[in-house]
Tab-separated table of C-alpha atoms and ligand atoms in Angstrom:
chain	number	residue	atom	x	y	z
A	680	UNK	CA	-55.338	-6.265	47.632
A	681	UNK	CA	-53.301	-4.412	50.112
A	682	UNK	CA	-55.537	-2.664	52.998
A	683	UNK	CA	-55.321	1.087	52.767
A	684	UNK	CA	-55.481	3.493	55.695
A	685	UNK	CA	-59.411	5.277	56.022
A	686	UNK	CA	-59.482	8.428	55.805
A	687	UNK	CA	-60.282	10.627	58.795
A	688	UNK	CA	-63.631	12.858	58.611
A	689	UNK	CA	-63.153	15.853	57.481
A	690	UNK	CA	-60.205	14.730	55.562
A	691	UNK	CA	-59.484	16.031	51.677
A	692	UNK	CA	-58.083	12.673	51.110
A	693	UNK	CA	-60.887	9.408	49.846
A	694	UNK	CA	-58.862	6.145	50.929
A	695	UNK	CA	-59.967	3.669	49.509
A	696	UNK	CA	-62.514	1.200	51.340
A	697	UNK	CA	-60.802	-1.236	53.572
A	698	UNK	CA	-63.433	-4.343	53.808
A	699	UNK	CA	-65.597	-3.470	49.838
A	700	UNK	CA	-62.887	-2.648	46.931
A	701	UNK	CA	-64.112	-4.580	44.269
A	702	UNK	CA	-65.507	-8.452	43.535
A	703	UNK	CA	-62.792	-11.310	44.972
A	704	UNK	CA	-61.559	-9.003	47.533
A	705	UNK	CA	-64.238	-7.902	49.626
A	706	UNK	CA	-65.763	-11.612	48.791
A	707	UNK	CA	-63.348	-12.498	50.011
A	708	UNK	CA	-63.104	-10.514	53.326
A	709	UNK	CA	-66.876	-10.149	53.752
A	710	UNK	CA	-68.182	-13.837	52.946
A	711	UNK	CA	-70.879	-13.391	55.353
A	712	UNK	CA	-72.500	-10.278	54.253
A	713	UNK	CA	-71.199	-10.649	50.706
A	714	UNK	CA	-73.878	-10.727	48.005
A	715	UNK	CA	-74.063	-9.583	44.240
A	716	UNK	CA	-77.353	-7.589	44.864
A	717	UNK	CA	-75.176	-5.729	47.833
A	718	UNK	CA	-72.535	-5.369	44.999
A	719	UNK	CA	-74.559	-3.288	42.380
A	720	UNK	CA	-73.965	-6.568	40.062
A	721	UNK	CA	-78.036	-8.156	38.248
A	722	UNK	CA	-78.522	-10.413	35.611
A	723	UNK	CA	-79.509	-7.380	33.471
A	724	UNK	CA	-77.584	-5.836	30.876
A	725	UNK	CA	-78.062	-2.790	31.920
A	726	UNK	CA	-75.064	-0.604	34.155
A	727	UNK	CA	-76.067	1.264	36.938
A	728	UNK	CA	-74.243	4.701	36.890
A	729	UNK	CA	-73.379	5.849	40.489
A	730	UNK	CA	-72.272	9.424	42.237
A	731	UNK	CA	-71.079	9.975	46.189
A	732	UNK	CA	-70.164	12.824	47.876
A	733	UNK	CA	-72.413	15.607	46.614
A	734	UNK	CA	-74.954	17.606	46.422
A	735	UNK	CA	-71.807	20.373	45.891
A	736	UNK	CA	-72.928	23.331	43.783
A	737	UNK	CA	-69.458	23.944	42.540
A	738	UNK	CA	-69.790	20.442	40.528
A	739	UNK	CA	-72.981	18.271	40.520
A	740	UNK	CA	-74.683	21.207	37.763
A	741	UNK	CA	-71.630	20.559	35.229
A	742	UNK	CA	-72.850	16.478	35.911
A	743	UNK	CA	-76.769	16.863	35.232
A	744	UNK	CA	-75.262	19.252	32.048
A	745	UNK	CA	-73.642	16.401	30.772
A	746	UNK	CA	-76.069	13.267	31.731
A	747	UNK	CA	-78.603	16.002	29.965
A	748	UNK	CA	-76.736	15.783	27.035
A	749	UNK	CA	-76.027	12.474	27.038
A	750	UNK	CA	-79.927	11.881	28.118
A	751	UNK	CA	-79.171	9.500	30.818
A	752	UNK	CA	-79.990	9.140	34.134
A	753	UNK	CA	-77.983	8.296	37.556
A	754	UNK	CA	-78.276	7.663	41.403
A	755	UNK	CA	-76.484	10.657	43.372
A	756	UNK	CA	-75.736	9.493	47.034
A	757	UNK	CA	-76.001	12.250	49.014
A	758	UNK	CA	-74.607	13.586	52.284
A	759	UNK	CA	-77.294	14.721	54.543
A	760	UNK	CA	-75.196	17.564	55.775
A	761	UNK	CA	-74.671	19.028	53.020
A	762	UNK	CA	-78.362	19.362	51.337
A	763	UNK	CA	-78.409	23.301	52.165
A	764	UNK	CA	-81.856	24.773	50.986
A	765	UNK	CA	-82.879	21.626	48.879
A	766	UNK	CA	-82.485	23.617	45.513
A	767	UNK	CA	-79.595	21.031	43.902
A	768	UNK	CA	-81.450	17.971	45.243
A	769	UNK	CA	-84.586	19.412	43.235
A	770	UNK	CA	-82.312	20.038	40.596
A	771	UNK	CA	-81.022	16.342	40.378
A	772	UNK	CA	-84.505	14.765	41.258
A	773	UNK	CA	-86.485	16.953	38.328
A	774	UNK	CA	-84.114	15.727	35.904
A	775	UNK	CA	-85.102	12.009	36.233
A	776	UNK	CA	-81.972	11.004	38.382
A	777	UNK	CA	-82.885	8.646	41.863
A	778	UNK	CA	-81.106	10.303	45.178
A	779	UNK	CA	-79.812	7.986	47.261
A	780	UNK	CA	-77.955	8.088	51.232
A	781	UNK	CA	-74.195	8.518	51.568
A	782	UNK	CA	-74.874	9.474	55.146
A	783	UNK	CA	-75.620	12.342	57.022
A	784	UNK	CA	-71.531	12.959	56.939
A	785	UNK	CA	-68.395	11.079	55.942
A	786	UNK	CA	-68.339	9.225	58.682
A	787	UNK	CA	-67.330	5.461	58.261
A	788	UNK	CA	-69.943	3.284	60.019
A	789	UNK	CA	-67.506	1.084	61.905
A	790	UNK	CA	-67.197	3.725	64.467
A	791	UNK	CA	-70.759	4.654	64.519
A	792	UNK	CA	-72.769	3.117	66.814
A	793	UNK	CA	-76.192	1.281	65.174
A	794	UNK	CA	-78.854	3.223	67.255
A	795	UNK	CA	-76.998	6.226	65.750
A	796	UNK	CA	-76.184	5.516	62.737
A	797	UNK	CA	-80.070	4.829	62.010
A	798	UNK	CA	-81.500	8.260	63.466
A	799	UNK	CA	-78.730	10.113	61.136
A	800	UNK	CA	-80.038	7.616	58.135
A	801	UNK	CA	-83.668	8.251	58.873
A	802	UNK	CA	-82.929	12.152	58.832
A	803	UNK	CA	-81.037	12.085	55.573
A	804	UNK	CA	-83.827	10.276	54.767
A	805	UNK	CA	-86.336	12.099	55.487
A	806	UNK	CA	-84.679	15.827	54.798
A	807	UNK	CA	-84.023	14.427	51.039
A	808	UNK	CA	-87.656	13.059	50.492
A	809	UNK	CA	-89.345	16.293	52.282
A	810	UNK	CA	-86.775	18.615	50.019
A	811	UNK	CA	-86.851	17.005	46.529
A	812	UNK	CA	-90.462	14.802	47.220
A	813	UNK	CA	-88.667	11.514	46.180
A	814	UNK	CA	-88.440	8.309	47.649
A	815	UNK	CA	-84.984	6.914	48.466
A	816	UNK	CA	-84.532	3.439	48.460
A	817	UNK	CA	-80.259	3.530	48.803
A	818	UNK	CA	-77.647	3.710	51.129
A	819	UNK	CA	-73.852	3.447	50.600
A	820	UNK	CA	-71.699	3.635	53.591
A	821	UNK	CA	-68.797	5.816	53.217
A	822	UNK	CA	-65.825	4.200	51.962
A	823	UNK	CA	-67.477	1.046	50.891
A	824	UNK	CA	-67.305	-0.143	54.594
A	825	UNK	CA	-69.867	-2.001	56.629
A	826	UNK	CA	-70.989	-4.490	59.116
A	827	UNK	CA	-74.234	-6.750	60.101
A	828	UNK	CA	-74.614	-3.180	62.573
A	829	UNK	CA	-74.603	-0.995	59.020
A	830	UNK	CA	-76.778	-3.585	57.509
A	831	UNK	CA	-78.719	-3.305	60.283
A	832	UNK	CA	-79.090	0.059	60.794
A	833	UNK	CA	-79.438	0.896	57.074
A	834	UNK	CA	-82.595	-1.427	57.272
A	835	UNK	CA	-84.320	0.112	60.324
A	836	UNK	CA	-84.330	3.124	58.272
A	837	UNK	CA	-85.839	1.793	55.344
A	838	UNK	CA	-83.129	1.463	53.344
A	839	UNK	CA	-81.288	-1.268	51.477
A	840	UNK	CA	-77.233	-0.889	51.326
A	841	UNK	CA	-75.586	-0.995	47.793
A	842	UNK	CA	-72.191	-0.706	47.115
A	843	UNK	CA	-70.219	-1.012	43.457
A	844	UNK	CA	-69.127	-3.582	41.461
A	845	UNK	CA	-66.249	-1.020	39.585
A	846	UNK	CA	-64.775	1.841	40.462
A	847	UNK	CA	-63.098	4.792	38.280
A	848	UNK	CA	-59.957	5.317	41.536
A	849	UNK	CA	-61.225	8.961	40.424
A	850	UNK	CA	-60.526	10.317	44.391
A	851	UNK	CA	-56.374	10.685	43.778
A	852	UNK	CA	-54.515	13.802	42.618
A	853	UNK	CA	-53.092	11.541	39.458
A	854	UNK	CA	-56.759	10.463	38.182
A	855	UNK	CA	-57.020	11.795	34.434
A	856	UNK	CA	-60.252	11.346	32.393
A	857	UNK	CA	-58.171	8.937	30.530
A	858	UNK	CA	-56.789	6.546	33.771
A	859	UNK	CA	-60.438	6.687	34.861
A	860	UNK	CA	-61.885	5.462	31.615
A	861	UNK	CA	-59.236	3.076	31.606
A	862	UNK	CA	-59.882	1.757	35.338
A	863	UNK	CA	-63.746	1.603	34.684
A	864	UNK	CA	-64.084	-0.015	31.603
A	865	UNK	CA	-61.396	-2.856	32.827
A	866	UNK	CA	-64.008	-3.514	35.826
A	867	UNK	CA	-67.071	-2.986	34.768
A	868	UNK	CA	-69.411	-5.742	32.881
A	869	UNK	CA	-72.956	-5.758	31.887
A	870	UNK	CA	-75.341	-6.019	34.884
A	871	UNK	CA	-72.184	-4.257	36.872
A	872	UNK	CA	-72.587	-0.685	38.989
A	873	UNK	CA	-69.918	2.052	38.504
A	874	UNK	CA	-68.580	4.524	41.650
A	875	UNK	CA	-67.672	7.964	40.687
A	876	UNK	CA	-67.810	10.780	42.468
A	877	UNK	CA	-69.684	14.512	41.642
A	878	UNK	CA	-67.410	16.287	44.193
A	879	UNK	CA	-64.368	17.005	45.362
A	880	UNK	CA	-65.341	17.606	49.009
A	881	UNK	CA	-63.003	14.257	50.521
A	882	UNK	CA	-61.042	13.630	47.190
A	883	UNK	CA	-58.239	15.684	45.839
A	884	UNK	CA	-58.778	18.986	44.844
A	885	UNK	CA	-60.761	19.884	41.190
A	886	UNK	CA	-60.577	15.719	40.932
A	887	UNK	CA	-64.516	16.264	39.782
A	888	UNK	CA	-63.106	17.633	36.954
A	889	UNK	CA	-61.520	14.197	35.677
A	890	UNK	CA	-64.605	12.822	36.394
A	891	UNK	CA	-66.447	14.623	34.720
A	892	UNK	CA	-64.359	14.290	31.686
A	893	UNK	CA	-63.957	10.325	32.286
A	894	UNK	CA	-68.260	10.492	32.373
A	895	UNK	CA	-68.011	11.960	29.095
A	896	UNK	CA	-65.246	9.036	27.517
A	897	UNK	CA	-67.619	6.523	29.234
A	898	UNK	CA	-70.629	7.455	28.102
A	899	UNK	CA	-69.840	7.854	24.547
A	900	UNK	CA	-67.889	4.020	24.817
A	901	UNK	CA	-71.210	2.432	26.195
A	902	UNK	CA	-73.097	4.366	23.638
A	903	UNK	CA	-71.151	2.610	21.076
A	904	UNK	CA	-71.558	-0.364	22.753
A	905	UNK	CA	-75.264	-0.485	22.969
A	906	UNK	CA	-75.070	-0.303	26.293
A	907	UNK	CA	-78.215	0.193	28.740
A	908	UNK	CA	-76.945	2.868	31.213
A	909	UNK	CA	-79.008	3.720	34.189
A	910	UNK	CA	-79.915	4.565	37.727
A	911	UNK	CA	-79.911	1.281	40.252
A	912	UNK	CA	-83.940	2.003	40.113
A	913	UNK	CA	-83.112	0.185	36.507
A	914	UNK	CA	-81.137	-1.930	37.344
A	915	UNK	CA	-83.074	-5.037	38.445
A	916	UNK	CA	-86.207	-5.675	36.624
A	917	UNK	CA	-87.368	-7.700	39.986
A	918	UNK	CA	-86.873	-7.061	43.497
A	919	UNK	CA	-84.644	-10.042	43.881
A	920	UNK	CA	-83.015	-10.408	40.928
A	921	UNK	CA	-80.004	-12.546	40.339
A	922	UNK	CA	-76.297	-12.927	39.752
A	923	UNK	CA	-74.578	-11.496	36.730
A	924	UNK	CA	-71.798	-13.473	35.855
B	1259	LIG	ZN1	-67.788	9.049	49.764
């Protein structure tokens, strides 16, 4: 895998994650922290459906239309900053799905230091459980990236760090529904957890909108393949469940 520049804060452009792309490659590059629980990847059969970057009223509604239809559920990872009066974190949490952390911004964490990077994770934390009276359980890092500080920190807040096991490349200006599908399904295996994204806010512009129609191609493939899709509450059946192949 060829390491790809991160994207600045703020920026309208999602590089991809330096250190946690998928499987070999961040095995490879993270042996130490590497493990398939941290991957999204159980012995299950089940597949762990996965959102960053909202709440964003202009797109996570058309995403709880179509898991409504679809009658599935998801983990959203949410940026703290962005919660705004609660209403689309109620919205997501009273239709079954599990909220999880993306951060309290964009931020990657290997520029944050751990004492803050905890307080901003344990007041996502608690602004998401106090505005949509869930528990999170979930962090994911921003780009995928992390180190024994994110681990660290992520822990001192009470959460446990997840990351993905496939990913749709749904962030670029090219991404179709089609080229997502296509991506996903050549990744993904049962027990496996699958990045999207239900906003636009650091990906191309109106990229959602593949997204949303990729969701749509994906769920009606795993429906015909009988298979169990999920949040990651689902996805292991105990706390320290295995390795998927
Ligand atoms: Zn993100």
């Amino acid at each position: 895998m060829t390491p790809q520049p991160i994207g600045e804060p703020g920026s309208t452009r999602h590089a991809a994650p330096l250190l946690a792309s998928v499987g070999i490659a961040r095995r490879h590059l993270t042996p130490r922290l590497w493990s398939p629980r941290l991957s999204g990847i159980s012995s299950s059969g089940h597949v762990a459906l996965t959102y960053d970057d909202g709440p964003d009223a202009s797109s996570t509604p058309c995403f709880l239309s179509l898991l409504a239809e679809y009658d599935t559920r998801a983990t959203f990872f949410v940026l703290g900053r962005h919660l705004g009066d609660g209403s689309l974190l109620r919205d997501i949490s009273g239709q079954g799905h599990e909220i999880g952390i993306h951060g309290w911004d964009h931020t990657a964490t290997v520029v944050r230091r751990r004492g803050r990077l905890a307080d901003d994770l344990r007041r996502a934390r608690s602004q998401v459980e106090e505005l949509a009276g869930c528990e999170v359980h979930w962090y994911r890092p921003p780009y995928g990236l992390l180190t024994r500080g994110t681990l660290s920190a992520a822990d001192a807040a009470g959460l446990e760090v997840v990351l993905w096991s496939a990913w749709g490349r749904d962030w670029t200006r090219r991404a179709t529904p089609h080229s997502i599908t296509r991506v996903v399904t050549g990744q993904v295996r049962p027990g496996g957890t699958v990045l999207l994204h239900d906003s636009d806010r650091t990906s191309a512009p109106d990229s959602w909108r593949s997204t949303l129609g990729a969701t749509r191609l994906l769920l009606d493939i795993w429906r015909a393949q009988r298979l169990r899709v999920g949040p990651l509450s689902e996805h292991w059946s105990q706390p320290c469940d295995g390795v998927a192949g």
